[in-house]
Short mmCIF file of C-alpha atoms in Angstrom, two decimals:
data_model
loop_
_atom_site.label_atom_id
_atom_site.label_comp_id
_atom_site.label_asym_id
_atom_site.label_seq_id
_atom_site.Cartn_x
_atom_site.Cartn_y
_atom_site.Cartn_z
CA MET A 1 -2.26 -16.33 4.79
CA ARG A 2 0.40 -14.55 2.75
CA ILE A 3 3.12 -12.71 4.70
CA GLY A 4 5.03 -9.70 3.38
CA PHE A 5 7.56 -7.18 4.64
CA ALA A 6 7.99 -3.47 4.00
CA VAL A 7 11.32 -2.27 2.65
CA PRO A 8 13.09 0.76 4.17
CA VAL A 9 11.51 3.85 2.62
CA SER A 10 11.26 6.23 5.57
CA GLY A 11 13.95 7.78 7.74
CA SER A 12 17.68 7.26 8.09
CA TRP A 13 17.71 3.53 7.32
CA ALA A 14 16.05 4.05 3.90
CA THR A 15 19.16 3.72 1.72
CA PRO A 16 19.44 1.83 -1.58
CA GLY A 17 21.76 -0.68 0.05
CA ASN A 18 19.33 -1.39 2.87
CA MET A 19 16.40 -1.61 0.47
CA THR A 20 18.29 -4.26 -1.47
CA ARG A 21 19.30 -6.18 1.66
CA VAL A 22 15.74 -6.34 2.98
CA ALA A 23 14.15 -7.23 -0.36
CA ARG A 24 16.66 -9.97 -1.17
CA ARG A 25 16.52 -11.47 2.30
CA ALA A 26 12.72 -11.43 2.23
CA GLU A 27 12.83 -13.26 -1.09
CA GLU A 28 15.25 -15.85 0.33
CA LEU A 29 13.03 -16.41 3.38
CA GLY A 30 9.88 -17.00 1.34
CA TYR A 31 7.96 -13.79 1.98
CA HIS A 32 5.19 -13.22 -0.52
CA GLU A 33 5.78 -9.53 -1.18
CA VAL A 34 7.74 -6.42 -0.30
CA TRP A 35 5.85 -3.15 0.12
CA THR A 36 6.32 0.62 -0.05
CA PHE A 37 4.16 3.64 0.83
CA GLN A 38 3.75 7.20 -0.42
CA ARG A 39 4.19 10.56 1.27
CA LEU A 40 4.50 13.41 -1.20
CA LEU A 41 5.12 16.27 1.25
CA TYR A 42 5.55 16.96 4.95
CA PRO A 43 4.01 20.31 5.97
CA ARG A 44 6.17 22.36 8.30
CA GLY A 45 5.14 21.85 11.92
CA HIS A 46 2.63 19.09 11.13
CA PRO A 47 1.89 16.70 14.04
CA MET A 48 1.81 13.52 11.94
CA GLY A 49 5.18 12.46 13.34
CA PRO A 50 8.75 11.80 12.21
CA VAL A 51 7.94 8.67 10.21
CA TYR A 52 6.53 10.84 7.40
CA ARG A 53 9.33 13.43 7.44
CA SER A 54 11.65 11.75 4.88
CA VAL A 55 10.07 9.23 2.48
CA HIS A 56 11.29 7.89 -0.87
CA ASP A 57 9.02 7.65 -3.90
CA PRO A 58 7.31 4.22 -3.93
CA VAL A 59 7.21 3.62 -7.69
CA VAL A 60 10.88 4.46 -8.23
CA THR A 61 11.79 2.29 -5.23
CA LEU A 62 9.88 -0.69 -6.61
CA ALA A 63 11.43 -0.24 -10.06
CA TYR A 64 14.85 -0.36 -8.42
CA LEU A 65 13.94 -3.47 -6.43
CA ALA A 66 12.55 -5.19 -9.53
CA GLY A 67 16.10 -5.22 -10.85
CA VAL A 68 17.67 -6.80 -7.76
CA THR A 69 15.04 -9.50 -7.09
CA SER A 70 13.52 -12.22 -9.26
CA ARG A 71 10.51 -13.87 -7.56
CA ILE A 72 9.06 -11.81 -4.73
CA ARG A 73 6.06 -9.63 -5.53
CA LEU A 74 6.25 -5.85 -5.33
CA GLY A 75 3.50 -3.79 -3.69
CA ALA A 76 2.65 -0.10 -3.36
CA ALA A 77 0.37 0.77 -0.46
CA VAL A 78 -0.92 3.19 -1.48
CA LEU A 79 -0.48 5.56 -4.43
CA ASN A 80 -2.84 8.52 -4.14
CA MET A 81 -4.72 8.91 -7.40
CA PRO A 82 -5.34 12.68 -7.31
CA PHE A 83 -1.60 13.44 -7.36
CA ALA A 84 -1.07 12.12 -10.92
CA SER A 85 -3.05 11.92 -14.14
CA PRO A 86 -4.55 8.55 -15.08
CA ALA A 87 -2.45 8.54 -18.26
CA LEU A 88 0.82 9.12 -16.39
CA MET A 89 0.10 6.52 -13.73
CA ALA A 90 -1.09 3.99 -16.32
CA LYS A 91 2.20 4.41 -18.22
CA GLN A 92 4.41 4.17 -15.13
CA LEU A 93 2.67 1.11 -13.71
CA ALA A 94 2.51 -0.70 -17.05
CA THR A 95 6.26 -0.23 -17.40
CA LEU A 96 6.89 -1.38 -13.84
CA GLN A 97 4.74 -4.45 -14.45
CA ALA A 98 6.85 -5.19 -17.54
CA VAL A 99 10.31 -4.72 -15.99
CA SER A 100 9.32 -6.74 -12.91
CA GLY A 101 8.05 -9.68 -14.96
CA GLY A 102 4.45 -9.21 -13.83
CA ARG A 103 5.13 -9.07 -10.09
CA LEU A 104 3.33 -5.80 -9.27
CA ASP A 105 0.37 -5.25 -6.93
CA VAL A 106 -1.06 -1.72 -6.85
CA GLY A 107 -2.75 -0.14 -3.86
CA LEU A 108 -4.61 3.07 -4.74
CA GLY A 109 -6.00 5.71 -2.41
CA LEU A 110 -7.57 9.15 -2.41
CA GLY A 111 -5.19 11.03 -0.10
CA TRP A 112 -5.99 12.97 3.05
CA LEU A 113 -3.34 15.69 3.49
CA ARG A 114 -4.68 18.97 2.13
CA GLU A 115 -1.24 20.43 1.48
CA GLU A 116 -0.49 17.62 -0.96
CA PHE A 117 -3.62 18.48 -2.91
CA VAL A 118 -2.59 22.15 -3.04
CA ALA A 119 0.85 21.19 -4.32
CA SER A 120 -0.72 18.89 -6.95
CA GLY A 121 -3.17 21.55 -8.15
CA VAL A 122 -6.18 19.38 -7.40
CA PRO A 123 -9.24 20.23 -5.25
CA PHE A 124 -9.64 18.28 -2.03
CA GLU A 125 -13.39 17.94 -2.54
CA LEU A 126 -15.10 15.15 -4.51
CA ARG A 127 -12.13 12.82 -4.08
CA GLY A 128 -14.31 9.71 -4.21
CA ARG A 129 -15.91 10.53 -7.55
CA ARG A 130 -12.55 11.60 -8.94
CA GLY A 131 -11.04 8.29 -7.84
CA GLU A 132 -13.74 6.22 -9.53
CA GLU A 133 -13.26 8.04 -12.83
CA PHE A 134 -9.48 7.70 -12.46
CA LEU A 135 -9.72 3.93 -11.95
CA TYR A 136 -12.10 3.58 -14.90
CA LEU A 137 -9.62 5.36 -17.18
CA LEU A 138 -6.62 3.47 -15.81
CA ARG A 139 -8.15 0.15 -16.73
CA ARG A 140 -9.27 1.37 -20.15
CA LEU A 141 -5.74 2.58 -20.95
CA TRP A 142 -4.40 -0.88 -20.07
CA ALA A 143 -7.01 -2.71 -22.16
CA GLU A 144 -8.27 -0.71 -25.17
CA ASP A 145 -6.49 0.11 -28.41
CA VAL A 146 -7.95 3.62 -28.62
CA VAL A 147 -9.26 5.47 -25.58
CA GLU A 148 -11.41 8.59 -25.80
CA HIS A 149 -12.99 10.15 -22.72
CA ARG A 150 -14.67 13.33 -21.58
CA GLY A 151 -15.73 13.08 -17.95
CA GLU A 152 -16.29 15.18 -14.86
CA PHE A 153 -12.59 15.34 -13.96
CA TYR A 154 -10.53 14.01 -16.87
CA GLU A 155 -10.49 14.33 -20.64
CA LEU A 156 -8.65 12.31 -23.27
CA PRO A 157 -8.73 12.87 -27.01
CA PRO A 158 -8.66 9.65 -29.04
CA VAL A 159 -5.28 8.18 -28.02
CA HIS A 160 -3.18 5.03 -28.01
CA GLN A 161 -1.08 4.15 -24.98
CA ASP A 162 1.33 1.29 -25.56
CA PRO A 163 2.86 -1.06 -24.63
CA LYS A 164 0.08 -2.43 -22.52
CA PRO A 165 0.75 -4.79 -19.61
CA LEU A 166 0.50 -8.42 -20.67
CA THR A 167 -1.33 -8.98 -17.39
CA PRO A 168 -2.73 -5.87 -15.68
CA PRO A 169 -1.59 -5.66 -12.06
CA PRO A 170 -4.19 -6.36 -9.37
CA ILE A 171 -5.65 -3.19 -7.87
CA LEU A 172 -6.39 -2.85 -4.17
CA LEU A 173 -8.24 0.19 -2.87
CA GLY A 174 -7.57 1.86 0.47
CA GLY A 175 -9.77 3.96 2.73
CA GLY A 176 -11.60 3.21 5.95
CA ALA A 177 -14.91 5.07 5.63
CA GLU A 178 -17.92 3.06 4.51
CA PRO A 179 -18.12 4.65 1.01
CA ALA A 180 -14.46 3.73 0.44
CA LEU A 181 -15.01 0.18 1.68
CA ARG A 182 -18.01 -0.28 -0.56
CA ARG A 183 -16.06 1.16 -3.49
CA ALA A 184 -13.40 -1.49 -2.96
CA GLY A 185 -16.06 -4.20 -3.00
CA ARG A 186 -17.61 -2.86 -6.19
CA LEU A 187 -14.53 -2.04 -8.22
CA ALA A 188 -11.27 -3.51 -6.94
CA ASP A 189 -9.42 -6.79 -6.53
CA GLY A 190 -9.32 -6.20 -2.79
CA TRP A 191 -8.94 -3.74 0.06
CA ILE A 192 -5.82 -2.57 1.87
CA SER A 193 -5.89 -1.11 5.36
CA ALA A 194 -4.17 2.08 6.51
CA SER A 195 -1.33 2.35 9.00
CA ARG A 196 -3.73 3.67 11.67
CA GLU A 197 -6.31 0.91 11.22
CA ASP A 198 -7.91 -0.46 14.38
CA LEU A 199 -7.05 -4.13 13.97
CA ASP A 200 -9.49 -5.24 16.66
CA ASP A 201 -12.52 -4.51 14.46
CA ILE A 202 -11.03 -5.05 11.02
CA ASP A 203 -13.44 -7.92 10.44
CA GLN A 204 -16.32 -5.42 10.41
CA LYS A 205 -14.71 -3.53 7.54
CA ILE A 206 -14.00 -6.74 5.66
CA TYR A 207 -17.70 -7.59 6.00
CA ILE A 208 -18.71 -4.26 4.40
CA VAL A 209 -16.34 -4.81 1.46
CA LYS A 210 -17.66 -8.33 0.92
CA GLU A 211 -21.28 -7.20 1.21
CA ALA A 212 -20.72 -4.57 -1.50
CA ALA A 213 -19.12 -7.20 -3.72
CA ARG A 214 -22.13 -9.51 -3.31
CA GLU A 215 -24.56 -6.69 -4.06
CA ASN A 216 -22.73 -6.04 -7.32
CA GLY A 217 -22.65 -9.65 -8.47
CA ARG A 218 -19.00 -10.22 -7.59
CA ASP A 219 -17.46 -13.12 -5.70
CA PRO A 220 -16.43 -11.77 -2.28
CA GLU A 221 -14.21 -14.77 -1.64
CA ALA A 222 -12.03 -13.83 -4.62
CA LEU A 223 -11.01 -10.54 -3.01
CA ARG A 224 -7.78 -9.94 -1.12
CA PHE A 225 -7.72 -8.20 2.25
CA VAL A 226 -4.28 -6.79 2.91
CA THR A 227 -3.28 -5.38 6.29
CA ARG A 228 -0.29 -3.13 6.88
CA CYS A 229 0.94 -4.22 10.30
CA VAL A 230 2.64 -1.38 12.13
CA THR A 231 4.99 -3.85 13.74
CA ARG A 232 6.93 -2.73 16.82
CA VAL A 233 9.14 -5.35 18.45
CA ARG A 234 9.21 -4.77 22.21
CA PRO A 235 9.66 -6.83 25.39
CA SER A 236 6.84 -9.28 26.04
CA GLY A 237 4.25 -9.03 28.76
CA GLU A 238 3.28 -5.35 28.56
CA ALA A 239 -0.07 -4.93 30.29
CA GLU A 240 -1.55 -2.48 27.74
CA ARG A 241 -0.06 -4.09 24.67
CA THR A 242 -1.64 -3.07 21.36
CA PRO A 243 -1.85 -5.47 18.40
CA MET A 244 1.44 -5.99 16.52
CA THR A 245 3.50 -4.54 19.38
CA GLY A 246 5.40 -6.98 21.58
CA SER A 247 7.64 -10.01 21.31
CA PHE A 248 7.97 -12.03 18.13
CA GLU A 249 5.76 -14.72 19.66
CA GLU A 250 3.06 -12.18 20.55
CA ILE A 251 3.20 -10.64 17.07
CA ARG A 252 2.83 -14.06 15.46
CA ARG A 253 -0.27 -14.67 17.57
CA ASP A 254 -1.65 -11.30 16.43
CA VAL A 255 -1.14 -12.34 12.81
CA ALA A 256 -3.08 -15.58 13.45
CA ARG A 257 -5.94 -13.55 14.93
CA LEU A 258 -6.02 -11.37 11.82
CA GLU A 259 -6.29 -14.47 9.66
CA ALA A 260 -9.26 -15.61 11.74
CA LYS A 261 -10.90 -12.20 11.10
CA GLY A 262 -10.70 -12.70 7.33
CA VAL A 263 -7.41 -10.99 6.46
CA THR A 264 -5.73 -12.77 3.54
CA ASP A 265 -2.39 -10.89 3.48
CA VAL A 266 -0.36 -9.07 6.11
CA PHE A 267 2.93 -7.27 5.84
CA HIS A 268 5.18 -6.12 8.63
CA ASP A 269 6.10 -2.45 8.30
CA LEU A 270 8.92 -1.30 10.56
CA ASN A 271 9.00 2.11 8.89
CA PHE A 272 6.21 3.21 11.24
CA ASP A 273 8.20 2.37 14.36
CA PRO A 274 9.72 5.75 15.36
CA GLU A 275 12.74 3.90 16.73
CA ILE A 276 13.45 2.70 13.17
CA GLY A 277 11.69 4.89 10.57
CA SER A 278 12.71 8.29 11.94
CA PRO A 279 15.36 10.52 10.34
CA ASP A 280 17.08 10.59 13.74
CA ALA A 281 17.22 6.81 14.27
CA ASP A 282 20.54 4.97 14.12
CA PRO A 283 20.45 3.28 10.68
CA VAL A 284 22.84 0.51 11.70
CA GLU A 285 20.71 -0.44 14.70
CA SER A 286 17.55 -0.15 12.59
CA MET A 287 18.91 -2.68 10.10
CA ARG A 288 20.04 -5.02 12.86
CA ARG A 289 16.52 -5.03 14.29
CA ALA A 290 14.93 -5.36 10.85
CA GLU A 291 17.04 -8.37 9.94
CA ALA A 292 16.16 -10.04 13.24
CA ALA A 293 12.46 -9.41 12.53
CA LEU A 294 12.78 -10.76 8.98
CA GLU A 295 14.12 -14.04 10.37
CA ALA A 296 11.73 -14.35 13.32
CA LEU A 297 8.50 -13.42 11.45
CA ALA A 298 9.20 -15.30 8.21
CA PRO A 299 6.35 -17.42 6.83
#
């Protein structure tokens, strides 16, 4: 199993200096990848919680980290396709793949917050069909000399888009509903779970993705299954402990259980711990705890 770590992107600890410290230390310790996430807007009074209140852009963050690291892979989990055009995202990600030396992994999603769709000028409805057309165009722009397209959602006159990535980055699709899982099996290089995923039954979702791959003549064993672990380090022995919350030893056992369920990659994301990823958290204490976790949970 490959082990990753999320860099500080949410809350008071999410500074360029801390991003660099976490990414470089993760690289030194042998982590496979560092990860970011996207939150475009935070609606006033929304109950989603403080973790989403102040979040840096994931693509810009990864571009910055590409320049201060040399080996560790760089992941976005996830970029919501409706918020950008396929041409713009294809250009940005091709450039990021180039400046990182081919270290990029791209998680793509459909979005769920209606206010972000309003702000992006895109209807909330038909997100699944829009996403499939988006992905189709993204890959064409990375592969074909001239791309021309007139579809249900997007239109391109005959165009070139260069430079193309020497190696297109792997694409992982998010989403937890069955149509999204089957879409990942049909079209993507793997599936990536959401922050609110129920880890106890994640094997059932992996089965659906693999079944869709088989039905479409694809090798299900070639797919990656990436889990964002909402890791919260707490005293051991809590009676009602949830997965990925507890002592370092308990969290390591949880990771082993995920591997047994078919997960191929996990990454520890402390941004979703309100004691760390909140705008009101003490950034010095957050970094102290993060550096302890980096050491204790290293592969």
